[in-house]
PDB file of C-alpha atoms in Angstrom:
ATOM      1  CA  ASP A   1      10.972 -46.935  14.332  1.00  0.00           C
ATOM      2  CA  HIS A   2       7.060 -46.876  14.819  1.00  0.00           C
ATOM      3  CA  GLY A   3       6.284 -45.703  11.224  1.00  0.00           C
ATOM      4  CA  GLY A   4       4.631 -42.876   9.427  1.00  0.00           C
ATOM      5  CA  GLY A   5       5.306 -39.009   8.999  1.00  0.00           C
ATOM      6  CA  GLY A   6       9.218 -38.924  10.513  1.00  0.00           C
ATOM      7  CA  GLY A   7       8.447 -37.786  13.874  1.00  0.00           C
ATOM      8  CA  HIS A   8      11.463 -38.478  16.280  1.00  0.00           C
ATOM      9  CA  GLY A   9      10.868 -39.606  20.112  1.00  0.00           C
ATOM     10  CA  ASP A  10      13.517 -39.434  22.972  1.00  0.00           C
ATOM     11  CA  ASP A  11      11.508 -41.445  25.585  1.00  0.00           C
ATOM     12  CA  HIS A  12      12.772 -40.490  29.253  1.00  0.00           C
ATOM     13  CA  ASP A  13      11.317 -43.262  31.830  1.00  0.00           C
ATOM     14  CA  HIS A  14      11.744 -42.088  35.611  1.00  0.00           C
ATOM     15  CA  GLY A  15      10.961 -45.866  36.752  1.00  0.00           C
ATOM     16  CA  ASN A  16      10.209 -47.504  39.839  1.00  0.00           C
ATOM     17  CA  ASP A  17       6.669 -47.905  38.740  1.00  0.00           C
ATOM     18  CA  ASP A  18       4.146 -49.279  40.802  1.00  0.00           C
ATOM     19  CA  HIS A  19       1.292 -50.869  39.019  1.00  0.00           C
ATOM     20  CA  GLY A  20      -1.616 -51.186  41.567  1.00  0.00           C
ATOM     21  CA  GLY A  21      -4.971 -52.270  39.713  1.00  0.00           C
ATOM     22  CA  GLY A  22      -8.335 -51.493  40.019  1.00  0.00           C
ATOM     23  CA  ASN A  23      -9.099 -47.802  40.325  1.00  0.00           C
ATOM     24  CA  GLN A  24      -9.072 -45.524  36.995  1.00  0.00           C
ATOM     25  CA  PRO A  25      -6.116 -43.379  37.260  1.00  0.00           C
ATOM     26  CA  THR A  26      -6.714 -39.767  38.086  1.00  0.00           C
ATOM     27  CA  PRO A  27      -4.873 -37.013  35.660  1.00  0.00           C
ATOM     28  CA  PRO A  28      -3.104 -34.068  37.499  1.00  0.00           C
ATOM     29  CA  GLU A  29      -5.372 -31.247  38.017  1.00  0.00           C
ATOM     30  CA  LEU A  30      -4.477 -27.501  37.625  1.00  0.00           C
ATOM     31  CA  LEU A  31      -4.423 -25.533  40.731  1.00  0.00           C
ATOM     32  CA  PRO A  32      -5.094 -21.813  41.590  1.00  0.00           C
ATOM     33  CA  ASN A  33      -1.148 -21.495  42.153  1.00  0.00           C
ATOM     34  CA  GLY A  34      -0.106 -22.476  38.722  1.00  0.00           C
ATOM     35  CA  ASN A  35       0.702 -26.026  39.465  1.00  0.00           C
ATOM     36  CA  TYR A  36      -0.986 -29.307  38.673  1.00  0.00           C
ATOM     37  CA  SER A  37      -1.991 -31.849  41.589  1.00  0.00           C
ATOM     38  CA  LEU A  38      -0.265 -35.286  41.986  1.00  0.00           C
ATOM     39  CA  THR A  39      -2.477 -38.281  42.951  1.00  0.00           C
ATOM     40  CA  PRO A  40      -0.853 -40.236  45.762  1.00  0.00           C
ATOM     41  CA  GLY A  41       0.305 -43.701  44.291  1.00  0.00           C
ATOM     42  CA  GLN A  42      -0.120 -42.865  40.533  1.00  0.00           C
ATOM     43  CA  GLY A  43       1.974 -42.118  37.708  1.00  0.00           C
ATOM     44  CA  PHE A  44       1.791 -39.460  35.240  1.00  0.00           C
ATOM     45  CA  SER A  45       3.095 -38.001  32.204  1.00  0.00           C
ATOM     46  CA  ILE A  46       4.136 -34.749  30.866  1.00  0.00           C
ATOM     47  CA  THR A  47       3.756 -33.528  26.841  1.00  0.00           C
ATOM     48  CA  VAL A  48       5.354 -30.329  26.285  1.00  0.00           C
ATOM     49  CA  ASP A  49       5.681 -28.734  23.112  1.00  0.00           C
ATOM     50  CA  SER A  50       7.366 -25.236  22.508  1.00  0.00           C
ATOM     51  CA  ILE A  51       5.254 -23.005  20.597  1.00  0.00           C
ATOM     52  CA  ASP A  52       6.860 -19.606  20.221  1.00  0.00           C
ATOM     53  CA  SER A  53       9.448 -17.165  21.684  1.00  0.00           C
ATOM     54  CA  SER A  54       9.738 -13.299  21.183  1.00  0.00           C
ATOM     55  CA  ALA A  55      12.294 -12.939  23.510  1.00  0.00           C
ATOM     56  CA  GLY A  56      16.014 -11.597  23.476  1.00  0.00           C
ATOM     57  CA  TYR A  57      17.138 -14.595  25.586  1.00  0.00           C
ATOM     58  CA  ASN A  58      17.761 -18.145  25.090  1.00  0.00           C
ATOM     59  CA  ASN A  59      15.681 -19.403  27.945  1.00  0.00           C
ATOM     60  CA  SER A  60      15.546 -22.843  29.151  1.00  0.00           C
ATOM     61  CA  PHE A  61      12.620 -24.808  30.303  1.00  0.00           C
ATOM     62  CA  GLY A  62      11.618 -27.320  32.569  1.00  0.00           C
ATOM     63  CA  HIS A  63       9.283 -28.792  35.105  1.00  0.00           C
ATOM     64  CA  TYR A  64       9.622 -29.539  38.703  1.00  0.00           C
ATOM     65  CA  PHE A  65       8.006 -31.228  41.918  1.00  0.00           C
ATOM     66  CA  ALA A  66       7.095 -29.242  44.917  1.00  0.00           C
ATOM     67  CA  ASP A  67       6.538 -30.491  48.461  1.00  0.00           C
ATOM     68  CA  SER A  68       3.178 -29.468  50.524  1.00  0.00           C
ATOM     69  CA  ASN A  69       4.912 -26.239  51.401  1.00  0.00           C
ATOM     70  CA  GLY A  70       5.049 -25.201  47.744  1.00  0.00           C
ATOM     71  CA  ASN A  71       8.911 -25.630  47.754  1.00  0.00           C
ATOM     72  CA  PRO A  72      10.790 -27.206  44.714  1.00  0.00           C
ATOM     73  CA  ILE A  73      12.173 -30.617  45.377  1.00  0.00           C
ATOM     74  CA  ALA A  74      13.590 -32.022  41.943  1.00  0.00           C
ATOM     75  CA  GLY A  75      12.699 -31.725  38.512  1.00  0.00           C
ATOM     76  CA  SER A  76      14.291 -31.987  34.701  1.00  0.00           C
ATOM     77  CA  ILE A  77      15.122 -29.548  32.040  1.00  0.00           C
ATOM     78  CA  ASP A  78      12.858 -29.907  29.072  1.00  0.00           C
ATOM     79  CA  PHE A  79      14.241 -27.660  26.520  1.00  0.00           C
ATOM     80  CA  THR A  80      17.819 -26.143  27.262  1.00  0.00           C
ATOM     81  CA  ASN A  81      16.757 -23.337  24.693  1.00  0.00           C
ATOM     82  CA  VAL A  82      13.019 -23.352  23.650  1.00  0.00           C
ATOM     83  CA  LYS A  83      14.064 -21.410  20.605  1.00  0.00           C
ATOM     84  CA  ASP A  84      15.518 -24.769  19.143  1.00  0.00           C
ATOM     85  CA  SER A  85      12.224 -26.410  18.863  1.00  0.00           C
ATOM     86  CA  LEU A  86       9.554 -23.986  18.198  1.00  0.00           C
ATOM     87  CA  GLY A  87       6.416 -24.988  16.435  1.00  0.00           C
ATOM     88  CA  VAL A  88       3.802 -27.080  16.634  1.00  0.00           C
ATOM     89  CA  GLY A  89       4.775 -30.934  16.559  1.00  0.00           C
ATOM     90  CA  ASP A  90       8.232 -30.928  18.594  1.00  0.00           C
ATOM     91  CA  ALA A  91       7.042 -32.137  21.654  1.00  0.00           C
ATOM     92  CA  VAL A  92       8.598 -33.931  24.741  1.00  0.00           C
ATOM     93  CA  THR A  93       6.750 -36.459  26.609  1.00  0.00           C
ATOM     94  CA  ILE A  94       8.059 -37.377  29.908  1.00  0.00           C
ATOM     95  CA  ASN A  95       6.734 -40.586  31.844  1.00  0.00           C
ATOM     96  CA  TYR A  96       6.820 -41.094  35.589  1.00  0.00           C
ATOM     97  CA  GLY A  97       5.675 -44.183  37.292  1.00  0.00           C
ATOM     98  CA  ALA A  98       4.181 -43.747  40.694  1.00  0.00           C
ATOM     99  CA  GLY A  99       7.501 -44.973  42.660  1.00  0.00           C
ATOM    100  CA  ASP A 100       9.719 -42.298  40.543  1.00  0.00           C
ATOM    101  CA  ILE A 101       7.908 -39.412  41.715  1.00  0.00           C
ATOM    102  CA  PRO A 102      10.305 -37.952  44.525  1.00  0.00           C
ATOM    103  CA  HIS A 103       9.031 -38.612  48.381  1.00  0.00           C
ATOM    104  CA  GLY A 104       7.057 -35.739  49.728  1.00  0.00           C
ATOM    105  CA  ALA A 105       6.171 -34.418  46.024  1.00  0.00           C
ATOM    106  CA  VAL A 106       2.186 -33.074  45.970  1.00  0.00           C
ATOM    107  CA  THR A 107       2.366 -30.955  43.067  1.00  0.00           C
ATOM    108  CA  VAL A 108       4.412 -30.553  39.684  1.00  0.00           C
ATOM    109  CA  GLY A 109       5.035 -27.160  37.818  1.00  0.00           C
ATOM    110  CA  PHE A 110       7.148 -25.546  35.599  1.00  0.00           C
ATOM    111  CA  PHE A 111      10.114 -23.068  35.337  1.00  0.00           C
ATOM    112  CA  ILE A 112      12.194 -21.137  33.161  1.00  0.00           C
ATOM    113  CA  VAL A 113      15.928 -20.242  33.650  1.00  0.00           C
ATOM    114  CA  PRO A 114      16.331 -16.941  31.755  1.00  0.00           C
ATOM    115  CA  ASN A 115      18.773 -16.973  29.081  1.00  0.00           C
ATOM    116  CA  GLY A 116      19.766 -20.510  30.390  1.00  0.00           C
ATOM    117  CA  GLY A 117      20.642 -21.670  26.914  1.00  0.00           C
ATOM    118  CA  SER A 118      23.519 -18.984  26.539  1.00  0.00           C
ATOM    119  CA  LEU A 119      24.677 -18.939  29.817  1.00  0.00           C
ATOM    120  CA  ASN A 120      25.111 -22.689  30.226  1.00  0.00           C
ATOM    121  CA  PRO A 121      26.195 -24.113  26.963  1.00  0.00           C
ATOM    122  CA  LEU A 122      26.649 -27.701  28.326  1.00  0.00           C
ATOM    123  CA  LEU A 123      23.474 -28.009  29.912  1.00  0.00           C
ATOM    124  CA  PRO A 124      21.833 -31.112  28.330  1.00  0.00           C
ATOM    125  CA  GLU A 125      18.027 -31.587  27.680  1.00  0.00           C
ATOM    126  CA  GLY A 126      16.578 -34.241  30.128  1.00  0.00           C
ATOM    127  CA  ALA A 127      18.877 -33.125  32.771  1.00  0.00           C
ATOM    128  CA  ASP A 128      17.961 -34.079  36.001  1.00  0.00           C
ATOM    129  CA  VAL A 129      17.851 -30.736  38.426  1.00  0.00           C
ATOM    130  CA  THR A 130      17.546 -29.967  42.165  1.00  0.00           C
ATOM    131  CA  PHE A 131      16.954 -26.770  43.951  1.00  0.00           C
ATOM    132  CA  SER A 132      18.492 -24.835  46.614  1.00  0.00           C
ATOM    133  CA  LEU A 133      18.073 -21.160  48.156  1.00  0.00           C
ATOM    134  CA  ASN A 134      21.114 -19.200  47.266  1.00  0.00           C
ATOM    135  CA  ASN A 135      22.569 -16.683  49.467  1.00  0.00           C
ATOM    136  CA  GLN A 136      19.917 -13.937  48.342  1.00  0.00           C
ATOM    137  CA  SER A 137      17.220 -16.344  49.393  1.00  0.00           C
ATOM    138  CA  GLN A 138      16.291 -16.947  45.506  1.00  0.00           C
ATOM    139  CA  TRP A 139      15.335 -20.361  44.491  1.00  0.00           C
ATOM    140  CA  THR A 140      18.258 -21.754  42.158  1.00  0.00           C
ATOM    141  CA  VAL A 141      18.123 -24.557  40.029  1.00  0.00           C
ATOM    142  CA  ASN A 142      21.181 -26.929  40.173  1.00  0.00           C
ATOM    143  CA  TYR A 143      22.782 -29.542  37.729  1.00  0.00           C
ATOM    144  CA  ASN A 144      25.451 -32.054  39.042  1.00  0.00           C
ATOM    145  CA  GLY A 145      25.388 -30.042  42.287  1.00  0.00           C
ATOM    146  CA  GLN A 146      26.439 -26.585  40.532  1.00  0.00           C
ATOM    147  CA  PRO A 147      24.038 -23.928  40.010  1.00  0.00           C
ATOM    148  CA  ILE A 148      22.654 -23.230  36.669  1.00  0.00           C
ATOM    149  CA  ASN A 149      23.198 -19.538  35.746  1.00  0.00           C
ATOM    150  CA  GLY A 150      20.169 -17.067  34.932  1.00  0.00           C
ATOM    151  CA  GLU A 151      20.115 -13.880  33.600  1.00  0.00           C
ATOM    152  CA  GLN A 152      18.938 -11.084  36.326  1.00  0.00           C
ATOM    153  CA  ALA A 153      17.679 -13.968  38.224  1.00  0.00           C
ATOM    154  CA  PRO A 154      18.166 -17.739  38.894  1.00  0.00           C
ATOM    155  CA  ALA A 155      14.631 -18.908  37.638  1.00  0.00           C
ATOM    156  CA  TYR A 156      11.072 -17.919  37.479  1.00  0.00           C
ATOM    157  CA  PHE A 157       8.482 -20.658  38.445  1.00  0.00           C
ATOM    158  CA  SER A 158       4.510 -21.271  37.581  1.00  0.00           C
ATOM    159  CA  ASP A 159       3.894 -20.703  41.240  1.00  0.00           C
ATOM    160  CA  PRO A 160       4.597 -17.092  41.988  1.00  0.00           C
ATOM    161  CA  ASN A 161       5.470 -17.580  45.380  1.00  0.00           C
ATOM    162  CA  LEU A 162       8.705 -19.233  44.425  1.00  0.00           C
ATOM    163  CA  ASN A 163       9.885 -16.006  42.318  1.00  0.00           C
ATOM    164  CA  PRO A 164      12.892 -13.813  43.443  1.00  0.00           C
ATOM    165  CA  ASP A 165      11.011 -10.501  42.728  1.00  0.00           C
ATOM    166  CA  GLY A 166       8.584 -10.429  45.140  1.00  0.00           C
ATOM    167  CA  ALA A 167       6.038 -12.966  44.033  1.00  0.00           C
ATOM    168  CA  PHE A 168       5.712 -11.171  40.568  1.00  0.00           C
ATOM    169  CA  ASP A 169       3.627 -13.364  38.389  1.00  0.00           C
ATOM    170  CA  HIS A 170       5.923 -14.718  35.364  1.00  0.00           C
ATOM    171  CA  SER A 171       3.499 -17.175  33.887  1.00  0.00           C
ATOM    172  CA  HIS A 172      -0.122 -17.494  32.517  1.00  0.00           C
ATOM    173  CA  ASN A 173      -1.986 -20.760  31.851  1.00  0.00           C
ATOM    174  CA  ASN A 174      -4.543 -20.595  29.445  1.00  0.00           C
ATOM    175  CA  ALA A 175      -6.027 -24.106  29.070  1.00  0.00           C
ATOM    176  CA  GLY A 176      -2.880 -26.023  28.795  1.00  0.00           C
ATOM    177  CA  GLN A 177      -0.885 -23.103  26.805  1.00  0.00           C
ATOM    178  CA  ILE A 178       1.734 -21.649  29.602  1.00  0.00           C
ATOM    179  CA  SER A 179       3.406 -18.488  28.665  1.00  0.00           C
ATOM    180  CA  PHE A 180       6.166 -17.124  30.199  1.00  0.00           C
ATOM    181  CA  GLU A 181       7.757 -13.614  31.070  1.00  0.00           C
ATOM    182  CA  ASP A 182      11.406 -13.480  31.500  1.00  0.00           C
ATOM    183  CA  LEU A 183      12.465 -10.334  32.587  1.00  0.00           C
ATOM    184  CA  PHE A 184      12.836  -9.263  36.467  1.00  0.00           C
ATOM    185  CA  GLY A 185       9.511  -7.936  37.546  1.00  0.00           C
ATOM    186  CA  GLY A 186      10.607  -5.794  40.756  1.00  0.00           C
ATOM    187  CA  SER A 187      12.938  -3.814  38.921  1.00  0.00           C
ATOM    188  CA  GLY A 188      10.421  -2.384  36.868  1.00  0.00           C
ATOM    189  CA  THR A 189      12.100  -3.597  33.619  1.00  0.00           C
ATOM    190  CA  SER A 190       9.730  -6.419  33.044  1.00  0.00           C
ATOM    191  CA  ASP A 191       7.494  -5.508  29.923  1.00  0.00           C
ATOM    192  CA  ARG A 192       4.874  -8.289  31.000  1.00  0.00           C
ATOM    193  CA  ASP A 193       3.945  -9.330  27.461  1.00  0.00           C
ATOM    194  CA  PHE A 194       4.231 -13.318  28.491  1.00  0.00           C
ATOM    195  CA  ASN A 195       5.257 -13.955  25.164  1.00  0.00           C
ATOM    196  CA  ASP A 196       9.004 -14.726  25.820  1.00  0.00           C
ATOM    197  CA  VAL A 197       8.297 -18.775  26.157  1.00  0.00           C
ATOM    198  CA  VAL A 198       5.191 -20.048  25.254  1.00  0.00           C
ATOM    199  CA  VAL A 199       4.773 -23.885  25.825  1.00  0.00           C
ATOM    200  CA  ASN A 200       1.749 -26.330  25.420  1.00  0.00           C
ATOM    201  CA  VAL A 201       1.686 -28.485  28.019  1.00  0.00           C
ATOM    202  CA  LYS A 202      -0.793 -31.645  28.870  1.00  0.00           C
ATOM    203  CA  LEU A 203      -0.626 -33.748  31.724  1.00  0.00           C
ATOM    204  CA  ASP A 204      -2.044 -37.455  32.033  1.00  0.00           C
ATOM    205  CA  ALA A 205      -2.427 -40.139  34.136  1.00  0.00           C
ATOM    206  CA  TYR A 206       0.306 -42.697  33.259  1.00  0.00           C
ATOM    207  CA  THR A 207       0.840 -46.335  34.110  1.00  0.00           C
ATOM    208  CA  ALA A 208       4.046 -47.954  32.826  1.00  0.00           C
ATOM    209  CA  PRO A 209       4.426 -51.538  31.316  1.00  0.00           C
ATOM    210  CA  ASP A 210       6.241 -53.805  33.775  1.00  0.00           C
ATOM    211  CA  THR A 211       9.013 -54.690  31.749  1.00  0.00           C
ATOM    212  CA  GLY A 212      11.059 -56.638  34.589  1.00  0.00           C
ATOM    213  CA  HIS A 213      14.123 -54.505  34.785  1.00  0.00           C
ATOM    214  CA  GLY A 214      15.447 -51.305  36.254  1.00  0.00           C
ATOM    215  CA  ASP A 215      16.920 -48.058  35.709  1.00  0.00           C
ATOM    216  CA  ASP A 216      15.388 -47.959  32.180  1.00  0.00           C
ATOM    217  CA  HIS A 217      16.678 -44.330  30.591  1.00  0.00           C
ATOM    218  CA  ASP A 218      15.786 -44.669  27.093  1.00  0.00           C
ATOM    219  CA  HIS A 219      16.786 -41.956  25.043  1.00  0.00           C
ATOM    220  CA  GLY A 220      15.274 -42.955  21.899  1.00  0.00           C
ATOM    221  CA  ASN A 221      14.592 -40.839  19.058  1.00  0.00           C
ATOM    222  CA  ASP A 222      11.724 -43.207  18.014  1.00  0.00           C
ATOM    223  CA  ASP A 223       9.489 -42.651  15.118  1.00  0.00           C
ATOM    224  CA  HIS A 224       6.021 -42.331  16.179  1.00  0.00           C
ATOM    225  CA  GLY A 225       4.470 -41.133  12.852  1.00  0.00           C
ATOM    226  CA  GLY A 226       1.708 -38.820  11.970  1.00  0.00           C
ATOM    227  CA  GLY A 227       2.679 -35.478  11.120  1.00  0.00           C
ATOM    228  CA  GLY A 228       6.214 -34.792  11.278  1.00  0.00           C
ATOM    229  CA  GLY A 229       6.511 -33.680  14.842  1.00  0.00           C
ATOM    230  CA  HIS A 230       9.364 -34.718  16.821  1.00  0.00           C
ATOM    231  CA  GLY A 231       8.717 -36.348  20.399  1.00  0.00           C
ATOM    232  CA  ASP A 232      11.585 -36.707  23.005  1.00  0.00           C
ATOM    233  CA  ASP A 233       9.795 -39.070  25.353  1.00  0.00           C
ATOM    234  CA  HIS A 234      12.065 -39.252  28.666  1.00  0.00           C
ATOM    235  CA  ASP A 235      11.423 -42.540  30.353  1.00  0.00           C
ATOM    236  CA  HIS A 236      12.839 -42.616  33.795  1.00  0.00           C
ATOM    237  CA  GLY A 237      13.234 -46.664  34.546  1.00  0.00           C
ATOM    238  CA  ASN A 238      13.523 -48.951  37.959  1.00  0.00           C
ATOM    239  CA  ASP A 239      10.157 -50.490  36.692  1.00  0.00           C
ATOM    240  CA  ASP A 240       8.922 -53.146  39.162  1.00  0.00           C
TER     241      ASP A 240
END
């Protein structure tokens, strides 16, 4: 417990942290394709706060790493159902040391699984996920080797080139507020209102403390004080 106004924190540390010194860390920068750049040899943190959802679906939201071709490598579920944590102050912070970033990853982006919260009731928040192409050549999110089910489509990504409906743009990023459209675009059913999942995101440079022990998965509920917000800090361990 860290005092003050009642906010919870669930810290997920993705370890193997490298602590090279000297240079000031560079925070990830937003790229034209909707993803954020990663600096080789540096860690970073993501803070996500689900603000609004006008969707009929109970959408899942997460982040993913992509390689130099833009293909997703691995990622994590940040909110199984974004409607469970709406409003400013119910934030999740995910810390990655330099050694935790998947080999070959050059950018980080975001995705939703349409109606994932309803179709996958056992999917836990903070779940580590992988990605693969299904038999329709659509990028699919996998948990424990099994595909996560989505309504009309397996997933939609911040990089439109990964989307299953002909590079249909399913997200907007306005100064760190990401807004997703959760209906399939190519069929003409999409209303293009981009208010189905609205999440504030902030990416910063991160250097993990050297704790001297590895595989540090701290799912804390730590009270961080200040304005009553919940923080789910996911620290992914193996700290060097």
